[in-house]
Short mmCIF file of C-alpha atoms and ligand atoms in Angstrom, two decimals:
data_model
loop_
_atom_site.label_atom_id
_atom_site.label_comp_id
_atom_site.label_asym_id
_atom_site.label_seq_id
_atom_site.Cartn_x
_atom_site.Cartn_y
_atom_site.Cartn_z
CA UNK A 172 -71.85 6.47 -110.06
CA UNK A 173 -69.50 9.38 -109.57
CA UNK A 174 -70.61 12.86 -108.70
CA UNK A 175 -68.55 15.35 -110.70
CA UNK A 176 -68.71 19.08 -110.20
CA UNK A 177 -68.00 21.65 -112.89
CA UNK A 178 -64.96 22.56 -110.77
CA UNK A 179 -63.64 19.03 -111.21
CA UNK A 180 -63.96 19.31 -114.98
CA UNK A 181 -62.49 22.82 -115.28
CA UNK A 182 -59.40 23.28 -113.16
CA UNK A 183 -56.74 25.96 -113.06
CA UNK A 184 -53.34 24.40 -113.60
CA UNK A 185 -49.99 24.49 -115.32
CA UNK A 186 -49.11 23.14 -118.76
CA UNK A 187 -48.37 21.15 -120.72
CA UNK A 188 -50.50 18.14 -119.71
CA UNK A 189 -53.31 17.47 -117.26
CA UNK A 190 -52.60 13.75 -116.98
CA UNK A 191 -48.79 14.00 -117.17
CA UNK A 192 -48.17 17.33 -115.42
CA UNK A 193 -51.11 18.42 -113.27
CA UNK A 194 -52.04 14.87 -112.16
CA UNK A 195 -48.53 13.85 -111.05
CA UNK A 196 -48.04 17.26 -109.41
CA UNK A 197 -51.20 16.72 -107.37
CA UNK A 198 -50.27 13.10 -106.66
CA UNK A 199 -46.95 14.28 -105.19
CA UNK A 200 -48.82 16.76 -102.98
CA UNK A 201 -51.21 14.01 -101.89
CA UNK A 202 -48.32 11.70 -101.03
CA UNK A 203 -46.69 14.37 -98.88
CA UNK A 204 -50.07 14.76 -97.17
CA UNK A 205 -50.20 11.00 -96.57
CA UNK A 206 -46.74 11.03 -94.98
CA UNK A 207 -47.88 13.79 -92.66
CA UNK A 208 -51.12 12.03 -91.77
CA UNK A 209 -49.20 8.92 -90.83
CA UNK A 210 -46.63 10.92 -88.82
CA UNK A 211 -43.86 9.68 -91.13
CA UNK A 212 -42.99 13.01 -92.73
CA UNK A 213 -40.35 14.08 -90.20
CA UNK A 214 -38.69 10.66 -90.39
CA UNK A 215 -38.04 10.73 -94.15
CA UNK A 216 -34.38 10.47 -95.10
CA UNK A 217 -34.59 9.72 -98.85
CA UNK A 218 -37.23 9.63 -101.59
CA UNK A 219 -37.63 8.32 -105.13
CA UNK A 220 -40.39 8.14 -107.71
CA UNK A 221 -41.19 5.45 -110.27
CA UNK A 222 -43.13 6.58 -113.33
CA UNK A 223 -44.84 3.85 -115.33
CA UNK A 224 -46.34 3.29 -118.77
CA UNK A 225 -47.47 6.39 -120.60
CA UNK A 226 -46.17 8.64 -117.81
CA UNK A 227 -42.76 7.21 -118.51
CA UNK A 228 -42.96 7.08 -122.33
CA UNK A 229 -44.02 10.70 -122.80
CA UNK A 230 -43.21 11.97 -119.32
CA UNK A 231 -40.11 13.95 -120.33
CA UNK A 232 -41.92 15.83 -123.11
CA UNK A 233 -44.91 16.41 -120.83
CA UNK A 234 -42.71 17.69 -117.95
CA UNK A 235 -43.81 14.93 -115.56
CA UNK A 236 -40.44 14.98 -113.81
CA UNK A 237 -40.68 18.73 -113.26
CA UNK A 238 -44.28 18.46 -112.01
CA UNK A 239 -43.39 15.75 -109.52
CA UNK A 240 -40.49 17.78 -108.12
CA UNK A 241 -42.66 20.87 -107.75
CA UNK A 242 -45.40 18.84 -106.04
CA UNK A 243 -42.91 17.23 -103.65
CA UNK A 244 -41.65 20.72 -102.87
CA UNK A 245 -45.16 21.59 -101.72
CA UNK A 246 -46.06 24.14 -104.41
CA UNK A 247 -49.70 24.59 -105.41
CA UNK A 248 -50.23 24.28 -109.20
CA UNK A 249 -53.05 26.86 -109.05
CA UNK A 250 -51.06 29.64 -107.42
CA UNK A 251 -47.38 28.84 -107.96
CA UNK A 252 -45.80 31.64 -110.06
CA UNK A 253 -44.86 29.88 -113.28
CA UNK A 254 -41.93 32.23 -113.84
CA UNK A 255 -40.28 30.58 -110.80
CA UNK A 256 -40.40 27.04 -112.20
CA UNK A 257 -37.00 27.21 -113.86
CA UNK A 258 -35.32 28.59 -110.75
CA UNK A 259 -36.78 25.91 -108.47
CA UNK A 260 -35.86 23.06 -110.81
CA UNK A 261 -32.36 24.46 -111.41
CA UNK A 262 -31.86 24.54 -107.65
CA UNK A 263 -32.81 20.87 -107.25
CA UNK A 264 -30.65 19.84 -110.21
CA UNK A 265 -27.60 21.77 -109.13
CA UNK A 266 -27.79 21.18 -105.34
CA UNK A 267 -29.03 17.58 -105.57
CA UNK A 268 -31.44 18.18 -102.74
CA UNK A 269 -35.15 18.83 -102.46
CA UNK A 270 -37.07 20.60 -99.73
CA UNK A 271 -39.98 18.24 -99.10
CA UNK A 272 -43.12 20.38 -98.69
CA UNK A 273 -40.77 23.36 -98.34
CA UNK A 274 -39.82 22.06 -94.87
CA UNK A 275 -37.57 19.03 -94.88
CA UNK A 276 -34.38 18.88 -96.91
CA UNK A 277 -33.65 15.46 -98.42
CA UNK A 278 -30.94 14.41 -100.89
CA UNK A 279 -32.41 14.23 -104.38
CA UNK A 280 -30.70 13.30 -107.63
CA UNK A 281 -33.37 13.78 -110.31
CA UNK A 282 -31.68 11.53 -112.88
CA UNK A 283 -31.47 8.62 -110.42
CA UNK A 284 -34.40 9.30 -108.14
CA UNK A 285 -37.03 9.75 -110.87
CA UNK A 286 -37.16 6.40 -112.61
CA UNK A 287 -38.83 6.07 -116.00
CA UNK A 288 -40.15 2.49 -116.29
CA UNK A 289 -41.46 1.38 -119.67
CA UNK A 290 -43.72 -1.24 -118.10
CA UNK A 291 -47.39 -0.45 -117.50
CA UNK A 292 -49.11 -0.96 -114.16
CA UNK A 293 -52.27 -3.00 -114.49
CA UNK A 294 -54.77 -0.53 -113.04
CA UNK A 295 -54.18 2.40 -115.43
CA UNK A 296 -51.57 3.38 -118.07
CA UNK A 297 -50.55 6.46 -116.04
CA UNK A 298 -49.18 4.93 -112.84
CA UNK A 299 -46.58 6.28 -110.42
CA UNK A 300 -45.17 5.08 -107.12
CA UNK A 301 -43.64 7.40 -104.54
CA UNK A 302 -41.11 5.76 -102.22
CA UNK A 303 -39.57 6.98 -98.97
CA UNK A 304 -36.81 5.60 -96.80
CA UNK A 305 -37.29 6.56 -93.17
CA UNK A 306 -34.48 7.28 -90.72
CA UNK A 307 -34.86 3.81 -89.12
CA UNK A 308 -34.23 2.25 -92.55
CA UNK A 309 -37.83 1.16 -93.15
CA UNK A 310 -39.35 1.75 -96.58
CA UNK A 311 -42.75 3.23 -97.37
CA UNK A 312 -44.42 3.51 -100.75
CA UNK A 313 -47.68 4.69 -102.23
CA UNK A 314 -49.01 4.40 -105.79
CA UNK A 315 -51.24 6.86 -107.60
CA UNK A 316 -52.86 6.91 -111.02
CA UNK A 317 -53.38 10.00 -113.12
CA UNK A 318 -56.63 9.22 -114.90
CA UNK A 319 -56.94 12.32 -117.09
CA UNK A 320 -58.00 15.92 -116.61
CA UNK A 321 -55.75 16.28 -113.55
CA UNK A 322 -57.76 13.67 -111.61
CA UNK A 323 -55.65 11.31 -109.50
CA UNK A 324 -56.84 8.15 -107.80
CA UNK A 325 -55.48 5.38 -105.64
CA UNK A 326 -56.27 1.85 -106.70
CA UNK A 327 -58.88 1.46 -104.01
CA UNK A 328 -60.49 4.63 -105.36
CA UNK A 329 -60.96 6.22 -101.98
CA UNK A 330 -61.70 9.51 -103.65
CA UNK A 331 -64.51 7.92 -105.56
CA UNK A 332 -66.09 6.89 -102.27
CA UNK A 333 -65.87 10.48 -101.05
CA UNK A 334 -67.38 11.69 -104.30
CA UNK A 335 -70.16 9.13 -104.00
CA UNK A 336 -71.02 10.62 -100.65
CA UNK A 337 -71.22 14.01 -102.33
CA UNK A 338 -73.29 12.50 -105.11
CA UNK A 339 -76.08 11.82 -102.67
CA UNK A 340 -76.33 15.59 -102.14
CA UNK A 341 -76.99 16.39 -105.80
CA UNK A 342 -80.66 17.14 -106.30
CA UNK A 343 -80.40 16.10 -109.95
CA UNK A 344 -77.96 13.18 -110.22
CA UNK A 345 -76.96 12.64 -113.84
CA UNK A 346 -74.98 9.82 -115.35
CA UNK A 347 -76.31 9.82 -118.91
CA UNK A 348 -77.44 12.43 -121.37
CA UNK A 349 -80.99 11.12 -121.43
CA UNK A 350 -81.26 11.65 -117.66
CA UNK A 351 -80.11 15.23 -118.02
CA UNK A 352 -82.75 15.86 -120.68
CA UNK A 353 -85.46 14.25 -118.55
CA UNK A 354 -84.65 16.53 -115.60
CA UNK A 355 -84.54 19.61 -117.82
CA UNK A 356 -87.94 18.73 -119.25
CA UNK A 357 -89.53 17.89 -115.92
CA UNK A 358 -88.21 21.03 -114.22
CA UNK A 359 -88.54 23.35 -117.20
CA UNK A 360 -84.88 24.29 -116.80
CA UNK A 361 -82.00 24.84 -119.17
CA UNK A 362 -78.92 22.64 -118.70
CA UNK A 363 -76.98 25.41 -116.99
CA UNK A 364 -79.87 26.14 -114.58
CA UNK A 365 -80.04 22.50 -113.61
CA UNK A 366 -76.27 22.22 -113.16
CA UNK A 367 -76.34 25.34 -111.02
CA UNK A 368 -78.85 23.68 -108.68
CA UNK A 369 -76.51 20.70 -108.35
CA UNK A 370 -73.53 22.95 -107.69
CA UNK A 371 -75.51 24.87 -105.06
CA UNK A 372 -75.77 21.65 -103.06
CA UNK A 373 -71.96 21.71 -102.75
CA UNK A 374 -71.19 25.41 -102.31
CA UNK A 375 -72.88 28.82 -102.11
CA UNK A 376 -73.85 30.74 -105.23
CA UNK A 377 -71.27 33.39 -104.35
CA UNK A 378 -68.56 30.72 -104.24
CA UNK A 379 -69.77 29.28 -107.52
CA UNK A 380 -69.70 32.68 -109.19
CA UNK A 381 -66.28 33.53 -107.79
CA UNK A 382 -64.90 30.15 -108.84
CA UNK A 383 -66.26 30.42 -112.37
CA UNK A 384 -65.02 34.00 -112.63
CA UNK A 385 -61.52 32.85 -111.69
CA UNK A 386 -61.69 30.10 -114.28
CA UNK A 387 -62.77 32.53 -116.98
CA UNK A 388 -60.10 35.03 -115.94
CA UNK A 389 -57.40 32.39 -116.40
CA UNK A 390 -58.90 31.32 -119.74
CA UNK A 391 -58.96 34.92 -120.97
CA UNK A 392 -55.49 35.58 -119.64
CA UNK A 393 -54.06 32.50 -121.38
CA UNK A 394 -55.57 33.71 -124.69
CA UNK A 395 -54.23 37.21 -124.12
CA UNK A 396 -50.74 36.10 -123.08
CA UNK A 397 -50.53 33.61 -125.94
CA UNK A 398 -51.66 36.17 -128.51
CA UNK A 399 -49.02 38.64 -127.30
CA UNK A 400 -45.99 36.38 -126.95
CA UNK A 401 -43.73 35.68 -129.89
CA UNK A 402 -40.83 33.29 -130.35
CA UNK A 403 -40.13 29.58 -130.36
CA UNK A 404 -41.70 27.06 -128.03
CA UNK A 405 -39.39 25.12 -125.70
CA UNK A 406 -38.66 21.43 -126.10
CA UNK A 407 -36.47 21.20 -129.19
CA UNK A 408 -39.07 20.94 -131.98
CA UNK A 409 -38.48 24.59 -132.88
CA UNK A 410 -42.18 25.27 -133.22
CA UNK A 411 -42.87 28.96 -133.88
CA UNK A 412 -45.59 30.58 -131.82
CA UNK A 413 -48.24 31.69 -134.32
CA UNK A 414 -50.99 33.38 -132.29
CA UNK A 415 -48.85 36.54 -131.95
CA UNK A 416 -48.63 37.17 -135.69
CA UNK A 417 -52.25 36.21 -136.28
CA UNK A 418 -53.46 38.64 -133.63
CA UNK A 419 -51.24 41.40 -135.01
CA UNK A 420 -52.60 40.97 -138.52
CA UNK A 421 -56.22 40.67 -137.45
CA UNK A 422 -56.37 43.48 -134.89
CA UNK A 423 -54.90 46.09 -137.26
CA UNK A 424 -54.72 49.59 -135.78
CA UNK A 425 -57.16 48.98 -132.93
CA UNK A 426 -55.55 49.93 -129.64
CA UNK A 427 -55.87 48.24 -126.23
CA UNK A 428 -53.82 47.79 -123.09
CA UNK A 429 -55.34 44.78 -121.35
CA UNK A 430 -57.42 41.67 -121.94
CA UNK A 431 -60.79 43.38 -121.40
CA UNK A 432 -59.91 46.17 -123.84
CA UNK A 433 -58.67 43.54 -126.25
CA UNK A 434 -62.19 42.06 -126.38
CA UNK A 435 -63.58 45.52 -127.21
CA UNK A 436 -60.87 46.05 -129.83
CA UNK A 437 -61.62 42.74 -131.53
CA UNK A 438 -65.32 43.67 -131.62
CA UNK A 439 -64.28 46.73 -133.60
CA UNK A 440 -62.54 44.76 -136.31
CA UNK A 441 -64.26 43.84 -139.53
CA UNK A 442 -65.01 40.14 -139.61
CA UNK A 443 -66.00 38.02 -142.55
CA UNK A 444 -65.89 34.23 -142.64
CA UNK A 445 -62.12 34.06 -143.08
CA UNK A 446 -61.45 36.43 -140.22
CA UNK A 447 -63.79 34.48 -137.95
CA UNK A 448 -61.91 31.29 -138.73
CA UNK A 449 -58.63 33.05 -138.06
CA UNK A 450 -59.76 34.66 -134.80
CA UNK A 451 -61.08 31.37 -133.41
CA UNK A 452 -57.86 29.64 -134.43
CA UNK A 453 -55.81 32.46 -132.92
CA UNK A 454 -57.58 32.11 -129.55
CA UNK A 455 -57.13 28.33 -129.49
CA UNK A 456 -53.50 28.42 -130.64
CA UNK A 457 -52.73 31.12 -128.07
CA UNK A 458 -53.90 29.00 -125.14
CA UNK A 459 -52.04 25.92 -126.27
CA UNK A 460 -48.86 27.83 -126.96
CA UNK A 461 -49.05 29.04 -123.37
CA UNK A 462 -49.73 25.46 -122.29
CA UNK A 463 -46.76 24.13 -124.27
CA UNK A 464 -44.47 26.58 -122.51
CA UNK A 465 -45.52 25.42 -119.02
CA UNK A 466 -47.84 28.39 -118.65
CA UNK A 467 -51.03 28.71 -116.64
CA UNK A 468 -54.18 27.45 -118.35
CA UNK A 469 -57.50 25.92 -117.40
CA UNK A 470 -57.65 22.17 -117.82
CA UNK A 471 -60.79 21.85 -119.93
CA UNK A 472 -61.16 18.90 -119.69
CA UNK A 473 -57.40 18.36 -120.21
CA UNK A 474 -54.42 20.62 -120.80
CA UNK A 475 -53.75 19.32 -124.31
CA UNK A 476 -57.27 20.45 -125.21
CA UNK A 477 -57.30 23.58 -123.04
CA UNK A 478 -57.78 25.95 -125.99
CA UNK A 479 -61.08 24.71 -127.39
CA UNK A 480 -63.51 25.92 -124.71
CA UNK A 481 -61.99 29.41 -124.25
CA UNK A 482 -61.81 29.88 -128.03
CA UNK A 483 -65.48 29.04 -128.49
CA UNK A 484 -66.55 31.25 -125.57
CA UNK A 485 -64.46 34.08 -126.97
CA UNK A 486 -66.06 33.54 -130.38
CA UNK A 487 -69.43 34.11 -128.74
CA UNK A 488 -68.20 37.26 -126.98
CA UNK A 489 -66.50 38.94 -129.91
CA UNK A 490 -68.51 37.69 -132.88
CA UNK A 491 -71.97 36.54 -131.86
CA UNK A 492 -72.97 38.79 -129.00
CA UNK A 493 -71.19 42.03 -128.28
CA UNK A 494 -73.40 42.59 -125.23
CA UNK A 495 -72.50 39.25 -123.66
CA UNK A 496 -71.36 39.38 -120.04
CA UNK A 497 -70.32 37.14 -117.15
CA UNK A 498 -73.82 35.65 -116.94
CA UNK A 499 -73.22 34.17 -120.41
CA UNK A 500 -69.77 32.94 -119.41
CA UNK A 501 -71.30 31.29 -116.34
CA UNK A 502 -73.99 29.50 -118.37
CA UNK A 503 -71.39 28.38 -120.88
CA UNK A 504 -69.01 26.94 -118.28
CA UNK A 505 -71.76 25.20 -116.31
CA UNK A 506 -73.14 23.52 -119.41
CA UNK A 507 -69.70 22.60 -120.75
CA UNK A 508 -68.69 21.12 -117.39
CA UNK A 509 -71.80 18.95 -117.21
CA UNK A 510 -71.31 17.56 -120.71
CA UNK A 511 -67.68 16.78 -119.90
CA UNK A 512 -68.71 14.95 -116.75
CA UNK A 513 -71.11 12.73 -118.73
CA UNK A 514 -68.16 11.76 -120.96
CA UNK A 515 -66.01 11.05 -117.93
CA UNK A 516 -68.67 8.80 -116.40
CA UNK A 517 -69.51 6.96 -119.63
CA UNK A 518 -66.11 6.82 -121.31
CA UNK A 519 -62.83 8.57 -120.58
CA UNK A 520 -61.13 11.95 -120.76
CA UNK A 521 -57.68 10.37 -120.64
CA UNK A 522 -55.65 10.19 -123.85
CA UNK A 523 -53.71 7.31 -122.29
CA UNK A 524 -57.01 5.40 -122.24
CA UNK A 525 -58.73 6.70 -125.35
CA UNK A 526 -56.41 8.67 -127.61
CA UNK A 527 -57.08 12.24 -128.69
CA UNK A 528 -60.83 11.66 -129.14
CA UNK A 529 -60.85 11.75 -125.32
CA UNK A 530 -59.18 15.16 -125.24
CA UNK A 531 -59.98 17.27 -128.29
CA UNK A 532 -63.13 15.26 -129.05
CA UNK A 533 -64.54 15.77 -125.56
CA UNK A 534 -63.56 19.45 -125.36
CA UNK A 535 -65.18 20.10 -128.74
CA UNK A 536 -68.31 18.31 -127.61
CA UNK A 537 -68.42 20.30 -124.36
CA UNK A 538 -67.97 23.58 -126.24
CA UNK A 539 -70.58 22.72 -128.89
CA UNK A 540 -73.30 21.99 -126.34
CA UNK A 541 -72.45 25.03 -124.23
CA UNK A 542 -72.42 27.37 -127.23
CA UNK A 543 -75.75 25.95 -128.35
CA UNK A 544 -77.33 26.96 -125.05
CA UNK A 545 -76.03 30.53 -125.41
CA UNK A 546 -77.34 30.65 -128.95
CA UNK A 547 -80.84 29.80 -127.73
CA UNK A 548 -80.82 26.07 -128.35
CA UNK A 549 -83.06 23.74 -126.35
CA UNK A 550 -81.41 21.18 -124.04
CA UNK A 551 -82.10 18.57 -126.73
CA UNK A 552 -80.35 20.70 -129.35
CA UNK A 553 -77.43 21.25 -126.97
CA UNK A 554 -76.87 17.52 -126.58
CA UNK A 555 -77.33 17.08 -130.31
CA UNK A 556 -74.57 19.65 -130.88
CA UNK A 557 -72.35 17.76 -128.43
CA UNK A 558 -73.08 14.50 -130.17
CA UNK A 559 -72.25 15.91 -133.62
CA UNK A 560 -68.96 17.34 -132.37
CA UNK A 561 -67.86 14.02 -130.88
CA UNK A 562 -69.15 11.93 -133.78
CA UNK A 563 -66.58 13.59 -136.00
CA UNK A 564 -63.70 13.08 -133.63
CA UNK A 565 -64.27 9.35 -133.12
CA UNK A 566 -61.07 7.36 -133.53
CA UNK A 567 -58.77 10.36 -133.27
CA UNK A 568 -55.40 9.08 -132.08
CA UNK A 569 -52.83 10.63 -129.76
CA UNK A 570 -49.38 10.74 -131.34
CA UNK A 571 -47.50 13.82 -130.11
CA UNK A 572 -44.11 14.26 -131.78
CA UNK A 573 -41.24 13.83 -129.31
CA UNK A 574 -43.82 13.46 -126.55
CA UNK A 575 -44.32 17.23 -126.54
CA UNK A 576 -47.82 18.70 -126.39
CA UNK A 577 -47.17 20.72 -129.55
CA UNK A 578 -47.64 18.78 -132.80
CA UNK A 579 -50.41 17.91 -133.56
CA UNK A 580 -51.86 19.19 -130.29
CA UNK A 581 -51.79 22.96 -130.72
CA UNK A 582 -53.47 23.10 -134.14
CA UNK A 583 -55.87 20.40 -133.09
CA UNK A 584 -57.41 22.84 -130.62
CA UNK A 585 -58.23 25.22 -133.43
CA UNK A 586 -59.85 22.37 -135.35
CA UNK A 587 -61.83 21.27 -132.29
CA UNK A 588 -63.11 24.80 -131.71
CA UNK A 589 -64.22 25.29 -135.32
CA UNK A 590 -65.91 21.90 -135.33
CA UNK A 591 -67.75 22.83 -132.14
CA UNK A 592 -69.14 25.99 -133.73
CA UNK A 593 -70.18 24.08 -136.82
CA UNK A 594 -71.81 21.31 -134.75
CA UNK A 595 -73.74 23.96 -132.80
CA UNK A 596 -75.04 25.59 -135.97
CA UNK A 597 -76.15 22.25 -137.41
CA UNK A 598 -77.96 21.34 -134.21
CA UNK A 599 -79.69 24.74 -134.07
CA UNK A 600 -81.09 24.07 -137.55
CA UNK A 601 -82.20 20.53 -136.72
CA UNK A 602 -85.04 18.72 -135.04
CA UNK A 603 -83.33 16.64 -132.32
CA UNK A 604 -86.26 14.21 -132.22
CA UNK A 605 -85.14 13.09 -135.66
CA UNK A 606 -81.49 12.58 -134.69
CA UNK A 607 -80.33 9.03 -135.32
CA UNK A 608 -77.44 9.08 -132.86
CA UNK A 609 -78.10 10.24 -129.31
CA UNK A 610 -75.21 11.59 -127.24
CA UNK A 611 -75.17 8.50 -125.01
CA UNK A 612 -74.62 6.24 -128.03
CA UNK A 613 -71.71 8.29 -129.30
CA UNK A 614 -70.16 8.19 -125.83
CA UNK A 615 -70.53 4.40 -125.75
CA UNK A 616 -69.01 4.24 -129.24
CA UNK A 617 -66.11 6.40 -128.15
CA UNK A 618 -65.43 4.06 -125.24
CA UNK A 619 -65.55 0.95 -127.45
CA UNK A 620 -63.24 2.69 -129.94
CA UNK A 621 -60.90 3.56 -127.06
CA UNK A 622 -60.72 -0.08 -126.02
CA UNK A 623 -60.02 -1.20 -129.59
CA UNK A 624 -57.26 1.40 -130.12
CA UNK A 625 -53.74 0.03 -129.75
CA UNK A 626 -51.53 1.52 -127.07
CA UNK A 627 -49.33 3.04 -129.82
CA UNK A 628 -51.96 5.74 -130.19
CA UNK A 629 -52.60 6.40 -126.52
CA UNK A 630 -50.11 9.03 -125.37
CA UNK A 631 -47.08 6.79 -125.80
CA UNK A 632 -45.54 8.53 -128.84
CA UNK A 633 -44.94 5.07 -130.31
CA UNK A 634 -47.13 5.50 -133.40
CA UNK A 635 -48.55 7.93 -135.94
CA UNK A 636 -46.88 11.30 -136.42
CA UNK A 637 -44.61 10.60 -133.45
CA UNK A 638 -42.77 7.92 -135.40
CA UNK A 639 -43.19 9.30 -138.94
CA UNK A 640 -41.64 12.64 -138.06
CA UNK A 641 -38.23 12.79 -136.51
CA UNK A 642 -37.29 15.52 -134.08
CA UNK A 643 -34.28 16.16 -136.34
CA UNK A 644 -36.73 16.95 -139.20
CA UNK A 645 -38.15 19.79 -137.17
S1 SF4 B 75 -52.40 14.40 -129.60
FE1 SF4 B 75 -54.25 15.07 -128.55
S2 SF4 B 75 -54.43 13.72 -126.78
FE2 SF4 B 75 -52.34 13.53 -127.52
S3 SF4 B 75 -51.16 14.98 -126.28
FE3 SF4 B 75 -51.81 16.02 -128.17
S4 SF4 B 75 -53.77 17.03 -127.65
FE4 SF4 B 75 -53.33 15.52 -126.04
#
């Protein structure tokens, strides 16, 4: 059983995709680390990368090639200034050389040295192999798999072994929803309180608070940037950014100069049902417009679904509770992270394995349960809310047009957020002891559905909207 921290489920990264951008970026960094560990780094004279399966089929639209080059260059996806991406990539393309880890210049011809292979590696649909030729002519290679949410593994799953060691430290090890509920009942704790105890076995409370604050800051910033940036998204689909206009219409004459003031200004606006729908959609669209333009977002649990959790948290802050503060944000993120980890252990958060139910479905489920706790729901009601949200995403396919994380992805975040709020409300009005479908059953169903789904609908852009709609129609 894996031990997964909230900081594994919610990670600061760069768009547009956790499995196709963040994962390969991190894999490239890990490979450079491997070369150093083995004292091979200084001997490297040439490098190339093979991308396989889904990484190859939708890799261009998901900026996998760019991510790999930035990772090889030694840049950190959490801190690298996104406004420098274009300059760094232009340099590699025009000079045909790459500075490995920022230290060692090697010849690099992106068109020839990044190879898009249609074939799938057996272990996982998102495979990649990094190859180096050393100065003595010997060849070295290492394969990685991007398994969703920015997680990368080697076939022998060394990381899992490390995580298992950490797992032993968790005072409340949870694999299934029913175990989580049993601990909450026995300890008289809410889900977030219990998760906090687990997190405290890995890091201090100050570190936890600082980490969660950083995550929320990036979430808020991505909503703010998205809602204040107009224009057309890159990639060739000519998709107009919509959050800008929505925010402008909804905010009216209320003035603000930064993200914190923006929250106060939104609280001042008059909201009826239609405005609530529009605000939640605006928040979700904003994040995913930022994501689609290679901006900084929080992978939650993936980049394609990065807008759902911030939009639902923001809904709570600006609509439900005007006195809400960081303590509420902390509870929300801890609970959401735990629910996401149960999905990861029992099913998948990779669209290449399970289609969009694994991205938007899981994020909606995480948000529904977390919102339910803030709204006063019991742990049982929280998991009921999560179950309802996933139940109505079962079977959702992944079919991004032109392999870009734009259509249907951006709107889908708005839908996932609204469904999460609705699922929460239904659970709050229900007796969970009468629920017919427990969360664990819906997770098992999602996994079986994932296995039955053809690869056309698993981040390959070979089915659905991706083949019905031509890029020239856009
Ligand atoms: S369709 Fe869903 S799973 Fe596929 S890329 Fe878009 S958001 Fe991700």
